[in-house]
């Protein structure tokens, strides 16, 4: 039997408050890692080509950062629910084709198609939850569906972005380049929605401990549908932003985005399972990838043939650094 | 508040089958307002199934549930919460990726809108202060950063927080399994205050003393049925154990240990904790069972791990003269290979002996497994089944079989019996004493004082140091508590 005692507060667990302070510091370090790697890439660019660090230089280098950031955020939502979306790339391509054709010629139909595609994402979430299917399989299948639809809409490259979209993406605010403002806005909005609101907690909790959530009376079907619908929504935004920049579409235009978006989430401090994601980190990860993808490597005079491999090497280095820091948390 | 003595919840003839297994065979169960009901029984007796029904997470195949006299036709978790019935489940159910405040939010749909974070943080912090004064947990801590004991404290506190729904009945399923004596005492004292305020509580615990000392009425379950229900005063430890169908009482153990005290064999372990400043050190000879006591997390596990490491590579301050095996405390994360069969989980510590040329001989692996299945009583139709087909207590037996089946002469036990039912415990205690009789040495860290009855010598730890060394004859609960809290260094 355990007698009651009135002794002074005792440290009960193996982890005292000072040790937890160390854990919190390690986590801070890990959350700073994305920013740190972005800073390193920027430093390298500044060193290789000082003129690139300018209003014009950033506008040019970060040209494609907005759609990548949006696609990364899209991927982050499914990852928050312990799923993976292998179709986001071809989905962005599909949205691009719709944007460059229907949305310009018959805006109402275009809007309906895009809303419908978000609905399809929501249904996929429901299907994956209800039938307990692996999301990798379902979304891999869907990637071919989106690709096929894109080719049906736009068999050969062409089309034209709506004018309002073109002028939006060509917006030139004073002092700070548009892509940077857009990235800040995306990060702020999603951070607030997912990390600060009371329902955002439920969404992240569904990735952390789904059983606990359903015991507390929350619907896991609903959280999964919401997460997938959000992925669809940000996929649509990504596709539209992409076409606003490139002005015309191609059925294959988004194919690289699948792996880019996953890498962006992980680079930004997210983890594949456990509901640990960071919207700000994901946007920074996307910016890092956008910069490391071609500007940095071009300035380093790495021939285009080797750029993909070099890109992979950068990814491995950053992720390895993350693992080293995570290990200190144990 | 309902009038005292009225039923909060009543189940009549509740039955539940899982496939061919009958988990509950027509159980009648009720809890009155202002009552703490202790629920005891071996693992698999049906306690958890019954509690899942009270909490609304499982629906009975047949039978009636009535809350405050009104029959509930479609009883569910949201309905139970509306009616003020909560459950702290045995498996920890915090979201590890969320902060403590955010975890509190999950149980309270009312915590929303502007300022919900502040409200959630205040709510959980106030409750922690009330139940566990001096807890040193912050509402902004992330759950995965907390030790298992602290996570359990948060979970218990969360169950007692109130927003819009009323709070009438809290089910505590093994609430103290990861707490040390001090915090467990704080919790049980709070439960008494809670019940005195007219609310109700169901207390499930394998520590029979906790139930005897805190419940008003005790319900004993066996094989899916309620076999006894009586005022707590009408029970004593022996009657409880007998009713549960447990093995012999602990006096027998104590007597056996006292007579069995071995003549001092060769030295097996001599270890000094890293933070030890005086000359105290732990000494273990062949055939001895050495207990490591004290509050949870005061250096006992660290010393066991240091001894384990020293067996492989020499270390200053620690001498180990024989092969070592470790029985882990946290079996899910440190003990079990989840994808493997039972036989493979047993054989992993003895691969050298199971080898045939370059390969593992399946035949020898099966022999080893079958031998230990019989010897330790692992209840399974087939040792090639996945390890998760076993109940928790049987999984723990597999970990013992792994250690005892190996060539290790020294077995380190890191509080391995946590949350295991008393029947399994008694079987394992017998085995440990038998193996000690054959010259094996056991170093046994335990948070349950009763287990120290099995030990020849007990070292009490405080702040990473050995503060007391008690022989068999001077071993009392008071002495251990005194040393755990005393200022003596």
Short mmCIF file of N, CA and C in Angstrom, two decimals, chain B residues 262-327:
data_model
loop_
_atom_site.label_atom_id
_atom_site.label_comp_id
_atom_site.label_asym_id
_atom_site.label_seq_id
_atom_site.Cartn_x
_atom_site.Cartn_y
_atom_site.Cartn_z
N UNK B 262 21.06 -17.81 0.40
CA UNK B 262 22.16 -18.66 -0.01
C UNK B 262 23.43 -18.32 0.76
N UNK B 263 24.29 -19.29 0.92
CA UNK B 263 25.61 -18.96 1.41
C UNK B 263 26.29 -18.16 0.30
N UNK B 264 27.12 -17.22 0.69
CA UNK B 264 27.64 -16.27 -0.27
C UNK B 264 28.43 -16.97 -1.38
N UNK B 265 27.95 -16.83 -2.59
CA UNK B 265 28.61 -17.40 -3.75
C UNK B 265 29.68 -16.46 -4.27
N UNK B 266 30.25 -16.78 -5.43
CA UNK B 266 31.27 -15.90 -6.01
C UNK B 266 30.67 -14.54 -6.38
N UNK B 267 31.50 -13.49 -6.38
CA UNK B 267 31.06 -12.14 -6.69
C UNK B 267 30.65 -12.05 -8.15
N UNK B 268 29.48 -11.47 -8.40
CA UNK B 268 29.02 -11.31 -9.78
C UNK B 268 29.09 -9.85 -10.24
N UNK B 269 28.58 -8.94 -9.37
CA UNK B 269 28.55 -7.53 -9.77
C UNK B 269 29.01 -6.68 -8.60
N UNK B 270 29.87 -5.71 -8.90
CA UNK B 270 30.19 -4.68 -7.92
C UNK B 270 30.09 -3.36 -8.67
N UNK B 271 29.14 -2.50 -8.27
CA UNK B 271 28.90 -1.29 -9.06
C UNK B 271 28.66 -0.11 -8.17
N UNK B 272 29.22 1.02 -8.60
CA UNK B 272 29.03 2.26 -7.87
C UNK B 272 28.36 3.25 -8.83
N UNK B 273 27.19 3.81 -8.44
CA UNK B 273 26.53 4.77 -9.34
C UNK B 273 27.44 5.95 -9.65
N UNK B 274 27.29 6.51 -10.84
CA UNK B 274 28.18 7.57 -11.30
C UNK B 274 28.19 8.76 -10.35
N UNK B 275 27.03 9.02 -9.72
CA UNK B 275 26.95 10.22 -8.87
C UNK B 275 27.23 9.92 -7.40
N UNK B 276 27.59 8.66 -7.12
CA UNK B 276 27.84 8.29 -5.72
C UNK B 276 29.08 9.00 -5.20
N UNK B 277 28.98 9.67 -4.04
CA UNK B 277 30.15 10.37 -3.52
C UNK B 277 30.81 9.61 -2.39
N UNK B 278 30.00 8.91 -1.57
CA UNK B 278 30.61 8.15 -0.49
C UNK B 278 30.96 6.74 -0.97
N UNK B 279 31.28 5.87 -0.04
CA UNK B 279 31.78 4.56 -0.42
C UNK B 279 30.71 3.52 -0.72
N UNK B 280 29.42 3.92 -0.65
CA UNK B 280 28.36 2.95 -0.90
C UNK B 280 28.46 2.35 -2.30
N UNK B 281 28.32 1.06 -2.39
CA UNK B 281 28.25 0.46 -3.72
C UNK B 281 27.37 -0.78 -3.66
N UNK B 282 26.93 -1.15 -4.87
CA UNK B 282 26.04 -2.30 -4.96
C UNK B 282 26.89 -3.55 -5.18
N UNK B 283 26.66 -4.55 -4.35
CA UNK B 283 27.42 -5.80 -4.48
C UNK B 283 26.44 -6.95 -4.64
N UNK B 284 26.65 -7.78 -5.64
CA UNK B 284 25.75 -8.91 -5.85
C UNK B 284 26.58 -10.17 -6.06
N UNK B 285 26.19 -11.24 -5.36
CA UNK B 285 26.87 -12.53 -5.52
C UNK B 285 25.97 -13.49 -6.27
N UNK B 286 26.54 -14.62 -6.67
CA UNK B 286 25.77 -15.64 -7.37
C UNK B 286 24.62 -16.10 -6.48
N UNK B 287 23.44 -16.25 -7.08
CA UNK B 287 22.30 -16.78 -6.34
C UNK B 287 21.53 -15.75 -5.55
N UNK B 288 21.91 -14.49 -5.66
CA UNK B 288 21.21 -13.47 -4.89
C UNK B 288 20.19 -12.73 -5.74
N UNK B 289 19.11 -12.32 -5.09
CA UNK B 289 18.15 -11.43 -5.72
C UNK B 289 18.30 -10.08 -5.03
N UNK B 290 18.72 -9.08 -5.79
CA UNK B 290 19.01 -7.77 -5.22
C UNK B 290 17.94 -6.80 -5.68
N UNK B 291 17.30 -6.12 -4.74
CA UNK B 291 16.28 -5.15 -5.10
C UNK B 291 16.86 -3.75 -5.21
N UNK B 292 16.37 -2.97 -6.18
CA UNK B 292 16.73 -1.56 -6.30
C UNK B 292 15.45 -0.78 -6.04
N UNK B 293 15.40 -0.06 -4.95
CA UNK B 293 14.15 0.61 -4.58
C UNK B 293 14.33 2.12 -4.58
N UNK B 294 13.29 2.81 -4.15
CA UNK B 294 13.31 4.28 -4.13
C UNK B 294 12.25 4.81 -5.07
N UNK B 295 12.14 6.14 -5.11
CA UNK B 295 11.15 6.74 -6.00
C UNK B 295 11.54 6.49 -7.45
N UNK B 296 10.54 6.55 -8.33
CA UNK B 296 10.82 6.28 -9.75
C UNK B 296 11.79 7.30 -10.30
N UNK B 297 12.73 6.81 -11.12
CA UNK B 297 13.61 7.71 -11.84
C UNK B 297 14.68 8.35 -10.99
N UNK B 298 15.14 7.67 -9.94
CA UNK B 298 16.21 8.24 -9.14
C UNK B 298 17.53 7.53 -9.37
N UNK B 299 17.74 7.03 -10.55
CA UNK B 299 19.04 6.49 -10.91
C UNK B 299 19.10 4.98 -10.97
N UNK B 300 17.99 4.30 -10.66
CA UNK B 300 18.01 2.83 -10.67
C UNK B 300 18.22 2.30 -12.09
N UNK B 301 17.42 2.82 -13.04
CA UNK B 301 17.56 2.37 -14.43
C UNK B 301 18.94 2.71 -14.98
N UNK B 302 19.42 3.91 -14.64
CA UNK B 302 20.74 4.32 -15.13
C UNK B 302 21.80 3.32 -14.69
N UNK B 303 21.72 2.89 -13.42
CA UNK B 303 22.73 1.97 -12.93
C UNK B 303 22.60 0.61 -13.64
N UNK B 304 21.38 0.15 -13.84
CA UNK B 304 21.19 -1.13 -14.55
C UNK B 304 21.80 -1.03 -15.95
N UNK B 305 21.54 0.07 -16.63
CA UNK B 305 22.06 0.22 -17.99
C UNK B 305 23.58 0.32 -17.97
N UNK B 306 24.13 0.97 -16.94
CA UNK B 306 25.58 1.07 -16.83
C UNK B 306 26.18 -0.32 -16.63
N UNK B 307 25.54 -1.14 -15.80
CA UNK B 307 26.03 -2.50 -15.57
C UNK B 307 25.94 -3.30 -16.87
N UNK B 308 24.84 -3.10 -17.58
CA UNK B 308 24.67 -3.80 -18.86
C UNK B 308 25.78 -3.42 -19.83
N UNK B 309 26.09 -2.12 -19.88
CA UNK B 309 27.14 -1.66 -20.79
C UNK B 309 28.50 -2.18 -20.34
N UNK B 310 28.71 -2.24 -19.00
CA UNK B 310 30.01 -2.65 -18.47
C UNK B 310 30.30 -4.12 -18.78
N UNK B 311 29.24 -4.91 -19.00
CA UNK B 311 29.45 -6.33 -19.31
C UNK B 311 30.11 -6.47 -20.68
N UNK B 312 29.85 -5.51 -21.56
CA UNK B 312 30.43 -5.59 -22.90
C UNK B 312 31.78 -4.90 -22.96
N UNK B 313 31.92 -3.80 -22.23
CA UNK B 313 33.16 -3.04 -22.31
C UNK B 313 33.48 -2.54 -20.92
N UNK B 314 34.73 -2.80 -20.47
CA UNK B 314 35.11 -2.48 -19.10
C UNK B 314 34.86 -1.02 -18.79
N UNK B 315 34.44 -0.76 -17.56
CA UNK B 315 34.07 0.59 -17.17
C UNK B 315 34.59 0.81 -15.76
N UNK B 316 35.10 1.98 -15.46
CA UNK B 316 35.62 2.19 -14.10
C UNK B 316 34.46 2.24 -13.12
N UNK B 317 34.65 1.64 -11.97
CA UNK B 317 33.64 1.69 -10.93
C UNK B 317 32.65 0.55 -11.01
N UNK B 318 32.69 -0.24 -12.09
CA UNK B 318 31.72 -1.33 -12.21
C UNK B 318 32.46 -2.61 -12.63
N UNK B 319 32.34 -3.64 -11.82
CA UNK B 319 32.89 -4.95 -12.18
C UNK B 319 31.75 -5.90 -12.47
N UNK B 320 31.81 -6.55 -13.61
CA UNK B 320 30.81 -7.55 -13.94
C UNK B 320 31.57 -8.79 -14.37
N UNK B 321 31.24 -9.94 -13.76
CA UNK B 321 32.07 -11.12 -14.00
C UNK B 321 31.36 -12.20 -14.80
N UNK B 322 30.16 -11.93 -15.29
CA UNK B 322 29.44 -12.98 -16.03
C UNK B 322 28.55 -12.33 -17.09
N UNK B 323 28.07 -13.14 -18.04
CA UNK B 323 27.19 -12.58 -19.08
C UNK B 323 25.91 -12.00 -18.47
N UNK B 324 25.39 -10.97 -19.12
CA UNK B 324 24.26 -10.21 -18.58
C UNK B 324 23.10 -10.21 -19.56
N UNK B 325 21.88 -10.27 -19.06
CA UNK B 325 20.69 -10.06 -19.90
C UNK B 325 19.81 -9.03 -19.21
N UNK B 326 19.09 -8.26 -20.01
CA UNK B 326 18.25 -7.19 -19.46
C UNK B 326 16.79 -7.46 -19.82
N UNK B 327 15.92 -7.37 -18.82
CA UNK B 327 14.48 -7.42 -19.10
C UNK B 327 13.97 -5.99 -19.02
#
